[in-house]
Amino acid sequence: MLNFKKKLAVSISEKILSAFSVEVSADEIGEMFEFPPEPHMGDVAFPSFKLSRTLRRSPQQIAEAIADGLAVEGAERVEVVSGYVNIFISSEYTVTSMLGNMLALGDDFGRLTEGEGKTMCIDYSSPNMAKRFHIGHLGTTAIGNSIKRIHEFSGYKCVGINHLGDWGTQYGRLAVAYSRWGSREEVERLGVKELERIYQKFYIEAEKDPSLNDEARAAFTKMENGDEELLAIWRWFKEISLKEFMKTYDLLGVSFESYDGESFYNDKMDAVVKEIDEKGILVESEGAKIVPLEDYKMPPCIILKSDGSTIYATRDITAALYRKKTYNFDKCIYVTDAGQSLHFAQFFKVIGLMGYDWEDQLVHVPYGKVSIGGQKLATRAGNAVLLEDLFGEAIKRVRAVIEEKNPDCEDKDEIARKVGVGAVIFNQLSAGRIKDINFIWEEALNFDGNTGPYVQYTYVRACSVLEKTPMPEVEMATEIGEDEKEMIKTLSLFPIRVRQALCEYEPSVISRYMLDVCHAFNRFYHNCPIIKADDSTKALRLSICRGVKSVLGNALWLIGMEKTERI
Ligand code: ARG
């Protein structure tokens, strides 16, 4: 479809030039195409109204001028319907060119060259230590992982960075909490759960005795000044936290090239603060040092607090400079919830004001807030659903289904893990990322309808047909019916969808596309018998199944789901 689209765009651009003497590039035209959901509306449609402003003509006039004598290889018929030019692709072209191209590329079909020679950094997951993973962390981890894979598939060299939250006054609080209510044995026995308990206790106690807060601040200052005893405990907490995080990352199949957290920048910030000052943008305000941003309609970015300590933003500015120097990225992406949008806008602007021309290579990719049953998510309120529990439950339920439907299945545990975890990931990534998510257990674990297990199941179906049926050694048929054509067309949209997901930083483009592939496949599978078909038709249909296997297999990977060839 990509090739057809390109040729069509060139022809339309030429038509416009000759009919209206206006130049609209083929690339611009290419961005405007639509792929109608109904076969009678054509295989590709050009919405002429998108040009009526530029050309000062009615959509109908433009459409008619374009359609008049339009000839593109593979186009069988062109119709003008209410301002749209609908183009119908011939069966012959669909099979020999579109399916043929797909089969020739095999598992490389859909890969882009957009990112060749380019490097991207992606900062995602980045949890704060001493807290267990809860569903609030799932968004950044799953979205980040998928965006990273989409870039990799598009040719980028990718550097995944886990910017661990391992520095800040909260670790002064944790140190105080540990010295008062903690014990080595309990922390060793219960890990992060125990750290969470004493941390929560700190808040309860500090309500009654606010001097605890001063004590915590003092402890953190000591840490900043290199107090070995406190730092040893802090390092130990960090190790415990990382070990726990790794369990979730392993389950999700997520990995990072760098685990340089916030504390990594401790010895690098002085130089950066000095640089900001030298650039003449640092201003003193009520004892603190800030970069005013009112010209950009934002509150100031605080660089040093009045007690001279650095904050989150100071570390982020330092990290961005370090990453640019270390990786020489072409873009650096940050995936966090939308609540942090202002923070990113502020520090990106500071980088620009420092005179760096790569401010616009910094990209914040926000996602919606997660609430639980309509309530705000808060560890302290104790309503956070732990990822461990969510995955555990999903795996358990999938296992029960396999047990019931396929009791002889050999690796039930392995398959239940893949399908269960995949179900949670798919659920997270199926709606646009910016949409707020209200987490409801029953919905997250509903496996009917348009869900992860449905996609996995369709993939298994395609694999098992291919495994059971040998490919006849004959030319494949080029005469195709409606369902076969729909199937090939849907598959051929894969590179277009990958590109859209890449440009919009939007994994849901892929998950929604996977559902289109599954719906088309299930119709095709139901209406087009394979085993009983004559050899050339069988060859065609099996080739289609190959396409489905490769596209769905790659799409599953792009979303971060593990595949299984059997259920
Ligand atoms: N640790 C932060 C949090 O849990 C997210 C960090 C995101 N990355 C960054 N470079 N600021 O909210």
XYZ file of C-alpha atoms and ligand atoms in Angstrom:
579
model
C 0.000 0.000 0.000
C 2.901 2.300 0.774
C 4.163 2.012 -2.816
C 0.727 2.464 -4.275
C 0.129 5.447 -2.034
C 3.384 7.052 -3.158
C 2.637 6.621 -6.852
C -0.892 7.854 -6.390
C 0.350 10.926 -4.529
C 2.731 11.781 -7.358
C -0.050 11.478 -9.959
C -2.441 13.615 -7.933
C 0.215 16.240 -7.360
C 0.843 16.380 -11.133
C -2.875 16.615 -11.849
C -3.240 19.543 -9.470
C -0.330 21.321 -11.050
C -1.714 20.966 -14.550
C -5.333 21.741 -13.646
C -4.786 24.646 -11.221
C -1.133 25.637 -11.746
C -0.531 25.230 -8.025
C 2.221 23.120 -6.590
C 1.224 20.766 -3.781
C 3.973 18.244 -3.087
C 3.413 14.510 -3.292
C 4.486 14.264 0.370
C 1.770 16.666 1.430
C -0.793 14.761 -0.624
C 0.458 11.519 0.906
C -0.411 12.776 4.391
C -4.012 13.416 3.377
C -5.109 9.981 2.174
C -7.715 8.009 4.016
C -8.324 4.286 4.004
C -12.087 3.809 4.010
C -13.568 1.171 6.283
C -16.145 0.047 3.707
C -15.082 -1.615 0.441
C -17.685 0.300 -1.604
C -15.968 3.561 -0.599
C -12.794 2.561 -2.388
C -9.451 1.240 -1.156
C -7.833 4.643 -0.871
C -9.732 7.896 -0.681
C -8.569 11.431 -1.249
C -10.578 14.055 0.679
C -10.451 17.014 -1.692
C -11.857 19.466 0.849
C -8.412 19.482 2.449
C -7.222 21.444 -0.573
C -10.170 23.776 -1.130
C -8.551 26.601 0.852
C -5.254 26.363 -1.017
C -6.840 25.960 -4.424
C -9.868 28.230 -3.835
C -12.170 25.711 -5.453
C -15.009 23.586 -4.143
C -14.100 20.039 -3.094
C -16.261 18.700 -5.873
C -14.425 20.735 -8.538
C -11.074 19.587 -7.209
C -12.159 15.953 -6.972
C -13.424 15.980 -10.535
C -10.239 17.535 -11.858
C -8.161 14.904 -10.055
C -10.294 11.983 -11.162
C -10.375 13.082 -14.787
C -8.154 10.570 -16.571
C -6.240 9.643 -13.394
C -4.087 6.623 -14.221
C -1.953 4.821 -11.663
C -0.647 1.298 -11.969
C -2.946 -0.952 -9.974
C -5.931 1.391 -9.934
C -8.881 -0.264 -11.545
C -11.537 2.381 -11.093
C -11.861 5.939 -9.788
C -15.066 7.476 -8.481
C -15.973 10.914 -7.243
C -18.428 10.935 -4.350
C -19.247 14.141 -2.480
C -15.832 15.696 -2.726
C -13.925 12.469 -2.252
C -11.888 10.760 -4.944
C -12.273 7.055 -4.250
C -9.713 4.783 -5.823
C -10.287 1.058 -6.259
C -7.264 -1.235 -6.518
C -7.416 -4.248 -8.852
C -7.322 -7.840 -7.580
C -4.304 -8.563 -9.709
C -2.342 -5.697 -8.186
C -3.494 -6.545 -4.666
C -2.081 -10.039 -4.995
C 1.012 -9.667 -7.140
C 2.205 -6.353 -5.910
C 0.861 -5.784 -2.393
C 0.859 -9.348 -1.092
C 3.940 -10.153 -3.195
C 5.910 -7.306 -1.656
C 4.858 -8.351 1.822
C 5.974 -11.943 1.277
C 9.268 -10.855 -0.242
C 10.057 -8.737 2.802
C 8.922 -11.415 5.244
C 9.377 -10.304 8.846
C 10.962 -7.059 7.674
C 7.667 -5.927 6.214
C 6.614 -2.775 8.091
C 10.107 -1.693 9.083
C 10.877 1.923 8.299
C 14.091 3.679 7.422
C 13.062 6.969 9.069
C 15.490 6.603 11.947
C 18.532 5.247 10.163
C 21.705 6.830 11.492
C 19.756 8.545 14.279
C 19.828 8.033 18.032
C 16.984 8.490 20.435
C 17.059 8.425 24.215
C 13.929 7.456 26.057
C 13.481 8.112 29.761
C 10.675 5.921 31.013
C 9.444 3.928 33.965
C 11.878 5.822 36.258
C 10.198 4.873 39.554
C 11.078 6.337 42.927
C 12.966 3.856 45.061
C 11.539 2.337 48.215
C 8.078 2.028 46.703
C 6.470 -0.997 45.183
C 5.265 -0.923 41.594
C 1.598 -0.102 41.386
C -0.689 0.511 38.426
C 0.380 4.156 38.343
C 3.749 2.909 37.074
C 2.299 0.694 34.381
C 1.587 3.589 31.981
C 5.099 4.953 31.732
C 6.631 1.484 31.638
C 4.341 0.001 28.987
C 4.020 3.151 26.861
C 7.754 3.856 27.062
C 8.694 0.315 26.146
C 6.358 0.353 23.157
C 7.533 3.771 21.924
C 11.096 2.563 22.218
C 10.333 -0.542 20.154
C 8.453 1.487 17.539
C 11.565 3.639 17.134
C 13.807 0.611 16.943
C 11.559 -0.839 14.235
C 11.899 2.466 12.402
C 15.661 2.283 12.308
C 16.621 4.360 15.355
C 19.394 3.420 17.711
C 17.614 3.509 21.063
C 18.939 4.194 24.540
C 16.426 3.317 27.243
C 17.078 5.213 30.435
C 15.670 4.456 33.837
C 16.016 7.789 35.600
C 15.473 6.262 39.032
C 14.082 8.598 41.651
C 16.842 7.902 44.149
C 17.593 11.353 45.548
C 15.705 14.075 47.370
C 14.385 14.988 50.833
C 12.159 11.908 50.909
C 15.251 9.796 51.466
C 16.035 11.919 54.527
C 12.558 10.987 55.756
C 13.164 7.354 55.027
C 16.480 7.457 56.918
C 14.760 8.940 59.966
C 11.933 6.424 59.699
C 14.400 3.562 59.542
C 16.376 4.774 62.539
C 13.184 5.035 64.580
C 10.944 2.204 63.504
C 12.952 -0.020 61.223
C 15.128 -3.061 61.725
C 17.652 -4.726 59.454
C 15.943 -8.110 59.833
C 12.527 -6.867 58.817
C 13.857 -4.956 55.815
C 15.803 -8.001 54.770
C 12.788 -10.222 55.219
C 10.119 -8.048 53.610
C 12.091 -5.779 51.274
C 10.387 -2.774 49.747
C 7.128 -3.582 51.485
C 8.779 -2.851 54.824
C 10.370 0.360 53.492
C 6.937 1.463 52.395
C 5.524 0.704 55.830
C 8.076 2.766 57.729
C 7.813 5.578 55.178
C 4.060 5.749 55.669
C 4.541 5.661 59.410
C 6.757 8.709 59.090
C 3.847 10.720 57.679
C 1.481 9.614 60.400
C 3.982 10.446 63.131
C 5.046 13.751 61.575
C 1.419 14.910 61.752
C 1.677 14.618 65.509
C 5.287 15.755 65.828
C 6.306 18.171 63.049
C 9.899 18.333 64.344
C 10.390 15.016 62.553
C 10.362 16.985 59.314
C 13.297 19.106 60.468
C 15.096 15.965 61.470
C 14.498 14.502 58.009
C 15.751 17.632 56.290
C 18.864 17.577 58.437
C 19.429 13.927 57.582
C 19.166 14.673 53.876
C 21.602 17.586 54.158
C 24.005 15.198 55.857
C 23.572 12.804 52.956
C 24.264 15.583 50.502
C 27.423 16.341 52.431
C 28.548 12.757 52.097
C 27.686 11.206 55.478
C 28.958 7.661 54.931
C 26.714 5.969 57.466
C 23.521 7.390 56.006
C 24.716 6.808 52.472
C 25.453 3.155 53.190
C 21.876 2.627 54.309
C 20.580 4.586 51.330
C 22.635 2.411 48.954
C 21.262 -0.678 50.580
C 17.671 0.565 50.176
C 18.378 1.311 46.548
C 19.725 -2.153 45.932
C 16.646 -3.730 47.508
C 14.377 -1.510 45.433
C 16.145 -2.287 42.183
C 16.013 -5.992 42.847
C 12.272 -5.739 43.315
C 11.792 -3.556 40.223
C 13.761 -6.057 38.155
C 11.181 -8.740 38.882
C 8.496 -6.632 37.229
C 10.764 -5.665 34.337
C 11.559 -9.327 33.730
C 7.901 -10.214 33.720
C 7.212 -7.422 31.228
C 10.277 -8.146 29.102
C 11.466 -4.574 29.633
C 15.135 -3.621 29.862
C 17.181 -0.449 29.957
C 20.546 0.585 28.600
C 21.128 2.897 31.557
C 20.038 2.978 35.184
C 21.608 6.353 35.940
C 19.147 7.767 38.442
C 18.838 11.223 39.918
C 21.729 10.718 42.357
C 24.062 10.066 39.431
C 23.984 13.820 38.777
C 24.969 14.884 42.289
C 28.533 15.701 41.367
C 27.571 17.192 38.018
C 25.106 19.843 39.110
C 27.474 22.503 40.463
C 28.973 23.050 37.043
C 25.526 23.306 35.473
C 24.229 25.793 38.049
C 27.365 27.827 37.413
C 26.763 27.683 33.685
C 23.149 28.842 34.072
C 24.427 31.721 36.173
C 27.119 32.620 33.648
C 24.554 32.681 30.873
C 22.903 35.472 32.844
C 19.503 33.882 33.325
C 19.743 32.975 37.023
C 17.913 35.355 39.341
C 17.747 35.523 43.102
C 14.234 35.409 44.540
C 13.439 35.167 48.230
C 16.739 33.459 48.858
C 16.199 30.903 46.111
C 17.836 30.891 42.674
C 15.394 30.739 39.800
C 15.098 31.175 36.060
C 12.102 33.466 35.423
C 9.825 32.207 32.667
C 7.003 34.750 32.674
C 7.800 35.691 29.078
C 6.770 32.142 28.257
C 3.688 32.265 30.477
C 5.084 29.831 32.986
C 6.033 30.049 36.639
C 9.793 30.310 37.247
C 11.976 27.221 37.193
C 13.595 26.858 40.593
C 17.243 25.842 40.339
C 18.387 26.120 43.959
C 16.132 26.279 46.986
C 16.783 28.920 49.640
C 18.826 26.418 51.661
C 21.041 25.955 48.607
C 19.829 22.442 47.791
C 19.050 21.324 44.270
C 15.679 20.032 43.121
C 14.120 17.669 40.580
C 14.466 20.265 37.795
C 18.155 20.912 38.524
C 18.796 17.199 38.160
C 16.760 17.010 34.956
C 18.601 19.918 33.325
C 21.916 18.332 34.273
C 20.743 14.949 32.974
C 19.650 16.410 29.623
C 23.056 18.063 29.099
C 24.807 14.864 30.105
C 22.711 12.767 27.722
C 23.308 15.113 24.835
C 27.039 14.915 25.451
C 27.107 11.171 26.039
C 24.701 9.879 23.405
C 24.459 12.796 20.995
C 20.755 12.053 20.592
C 18.566 13.303 17.781
C 15.709 13.265 20.220
C 15.247 12.616 23.891
C 11.810 11.450 24.986
C 10.356 11.524 28.502
C 7.296 9.449 29.328
C 5.409 10.502 32.464
C 1.866 11.256 33.476
C 0.382 14.547 32.310
C 0.673 15.933 35.846
C 4.361 16.624 35.151
C 3.832 18.498 31.855
C 4.661 21.901 33.345
C 7.912 20.624 34.846
C 9.077 19.416 31.425
C 7.972 22.562 29.601
C 9.875 24.629 32.175
C 13.162 22.822 32.080
C 13.094 22.407 28.282
C 12.767 26.186 28.102
C 15.720 26.683 30.471
C 17.848 24.535 28.147
C 16.766 26.771 25.250
C 17.543 29.916 27.253
C 20.983 28.529 28.016
C 21.561 28.899 24.306
C 21.296 25.265 23.254
C 19.677 24.852 19.867
C 18.423 21.356 20.606
C 15.597 22.389 22.912
C 13.097 21.069 20.395
C 14.738 17.655 20.358
C 13.380 17.204 23.873
C 9.949 15.614 23.790
C 7.595 15.086 26.676
C 5.120 12.287 26.029
C 2.387 12.592 28.652
C -0.301 10.094 29.472
C -3.559 10.285 31.400
C -3.981 9.916 35.094
C -4.911 6.638 36.668
C -7.609 6.481 39.283
C -9.089 3.503 41.031
C -12.825 3.038 40.997
C -13.070 6.823 40.536
C -10.678 7.635 43.405
C -7.343 9.340 43.138
C -4.464 6.918 43.319
C -2.201 7.396 46.334
C 0.229 5.073 48.022
C -0.432 6.878 51.247
C -4.161 6.383 50.948
C -3.353 2.714 50.605
C -5.574 2.212 47.542
C -2.784 1.531 45.063
C -3.237 -1.718 43.157
C 0.121 -3.458 43.071
C 1.343 -4.649 39.697
C 2.387 -7.876 41.305
C -1.208 -8.555 42.323
C -2.633 -7.452 38.989
C -0.321 -9.674 36.954
C -0.764 -12.510 39.425
C -4.530 -12.405 39.066
C -4.415 -12.082 35.265
C -2.098 -15.087 34.974
C -4.248 -17.118 37.348
C -7.385 -16.449 35.350
C -5.777 -17.251 32.011
C -4.408 -20.445 33.459
C -7.872 -21.504 34.581
C -9.216 -20.967 31.065
C -6.414 -23.031 29.532
C -6.977 -25.743 32.117
C -10.622 -25.915 31.131
C -10.291 -25.649 27.349
C -7.041 -27.453 26.742
C -6.197 -29.663 29.716
C -3.489 -31.533 27.775
C -1.556 -28.382 26.960
C 2.063 -28.868 27.936
C 3.431 -25.525 29.041
C 0.393 -24.068 30.732
C 2.401 -21.867 33.092
C 4.498 -20.338 30.374
C 1.517 -19.636 28.126
C -0.592 -18.301 31.004
C 2.214 -15.885 31.855
C 2.537 -14.607 28.303
C -1.189 -14.254 27.730
C -1.961 -12.916 31.213
C 0.735 -10.252 31.220
C -0.082 -9.442 27.598
C -3.730 -8.921 28.518
C -2.789 -6.267 31.064
C -0.421 -4.545 28.631
C -2.959 -4.564 25.816
C -5.607 -3.157 28.102
C -3.268 -0.333 29.096
C -2.323 0.461 25.506
C -5.636 0.086 23.736
C -6.958 3.591 24.381
C -5.194 6.804 23.380
C -2.444 7.420 25.916
C -3.677 10.807 27.051
C -7.030 9.439 28.152
C -7.416 9.135 31.904
C -7.771 5.572 33.051
C -10.194 4.606 35.743
C -8.941 1.247 36.841
C -11.634 -1.319 37.474
C -10.515 -4.828 38.285
C -13.275 -6.533 36.324
C -12.545 -4.513 33.199
C -8.809 -5.024 33.358
C -9.361 -8.751 33.594
C -12.126 -9.042 31.044
C -10.745 -11.260 28.295
C -13.749 -11.226 25.968
C -14.067 -8.981 22.951
C -11.291 -6.697 21.781
C -8.613 -7.749 24.216
C -5.041 -9.005 24.354
C -6.058 -12.670 24.593
C -8.239 -12.266 21.492
C -5.203 -11.000 19.566
C -3.001 -13.796 20.912
C -5.631 -16.322 19.984
C -5.857 -15.012 16.421
C -2.096 -15.190 16.113
C -2.145 -18.795 17.306
C -4.814 -19.595 14.726
C -2.690 -18.251 11.875
C 0.349 -20.161 13.150
C -1.486 -23.425 13.481
C -2.974 -23.313 9.949
C 0.510 -22.751 8.589
C 1.921 -25.550 10.670
C -0.759 -28.028 9.660
C -0.966 -27.261 5.936
C 1.927 -27.693 3.542
C 2.293 -24.963 0.931
C 1.512 -26.310 -2.577
C 4.267 -25.681 -5.091
C 2.166 -23.770 -7.608
C 1.645 -20.139 -8.582
C -0.907 -18.582 -6.308
C -4.292 -17.524 -7.663
C -4.737 -13.833 -8.456
C -8.527 -13.865 -8.489
C -9.679 -12.855 -5.033
C -12.929 -12.361 -3.203
C -13.983 -9.547 -0.921
C -12.652 -11.069 2.318
C -9.262 -11.906 0.855
C -8.913 -8.437 -0.564
C -9.871 -6.833 2.745
C -7.330 -9.004 4.512
C -4.459 -8.118 2.169
C -5.384 -4.457 2.230
C -5.456 -4.400 6.016
C -2.062 -6.085 6.197
C -0.623 -3.680 3.672
C -1.463 -0.754 5.954
C 1.073 -1.941 8.528
C 3.995 0.364 7.569
C 1.597 3.308 7.398
C 0.344 2.570 10.902
C 3.889 2.121 12.228
C 4.773 5.523 10.878
C 1.669 7.083 12.396
C 2.449 5.513 15.786
C 6.015 6.808 15.493
C 5.021 10.374 14.645
C 2.285 10.557 17.266
C 4.157 8.657 20.002
C 1.033 6.596 20.202
C 1.136 2.829 20.842
C -2.660 2.641 20.633
C -2.368 3.150 16.864
C -0.730 -0.276 16.786
C -3.102 -1.947 19.224
C -6.163 -0.675 17.358
C -4.597 -1.744 14.083
C -4.000 -5.231 15.489
C -7.717 -5.490 16.151
C -8.440 -4.550 12.522
C -6.100 -7.332 11.410
C -7.761 -9.807 13.760
C -11.291 -8.915 12.658
C -10.307 -9.203 8.982
C -8.518 -12.476 9.622
C -11.378 -14.050 11.505
C -13.770 -13.162 8.683
C -11.336 -14.447 6.087
C -10.715 -17.631 8.036
C -14.405 -18.262 8.416
C -15.360 -17.544 4.793
C -12.373 -18.828 2.843
C -11.667 -22.528 3.379
C -7.996 -23.392 3.105
C -7.483 -27.125 3.347
C -10.280 -27.934 0.913
C -9.356 -25.264 -1.639
C -7.686 -26.082 -4.971
C -3.919 -25.752 -5.016
C -3.537 -22.248 -6.403
C -6.230 -20.857 -4.108
C -4.674 -22.735 -1.210
C -1.310 -21.182 -2.037
C -2.892 -17.735 -2.039
C -4.691 -18.255 1.245
C -1.686 -19.747 2.987
C 0.391 -16.809 1.763
C -2.149 -14.498 3.339
C -1.780 -16.459 6.593
C 1.974 -15.939 6.401
C 1.405 -12.230 6.083
C -0.920 -12.281 9.087
C 1.595 -14.212 11.156
C 4.389 -11.819 10.369
C 2.380 -8.599 10.784
C 0.642 -9.680 13.976
C 3.879 -11.106 15.344
C 5.676 -7.819 14.801
C 2.743 -5.773 16.069
C 2.626 -7.823 19.267
C 6.296 -7.122 19.773
C 5.815 -3.401 19.120
C 3.223 -3.274 21.863
C 5.476 -5.196 24.225
C 3.489 -8.427 24.326
C 5.094 -11.849 24.156
C 3.769 -14.207 21.495
C 2.781 -17.767 21.858
C 2.247 -20.139 18.933
C -0.006 -22.404 20.926
C -2.704 -21.933 23.517
N 10.669 9.522 39.324
C 9.645 10.314 38.723
C 8.301 9.896 39.262
O 8.162 8.801 39.777
C 9.613 10.203 37.211
C 10.875 10.615 36.524
C 10.666 10.921 35.079
N 11.873 11.266 34.408
C 12.513 12.450 34.514
N 13.640 12.615 33.872
N 12.012 13.438 35.232
O 7.356 10.659 39.167
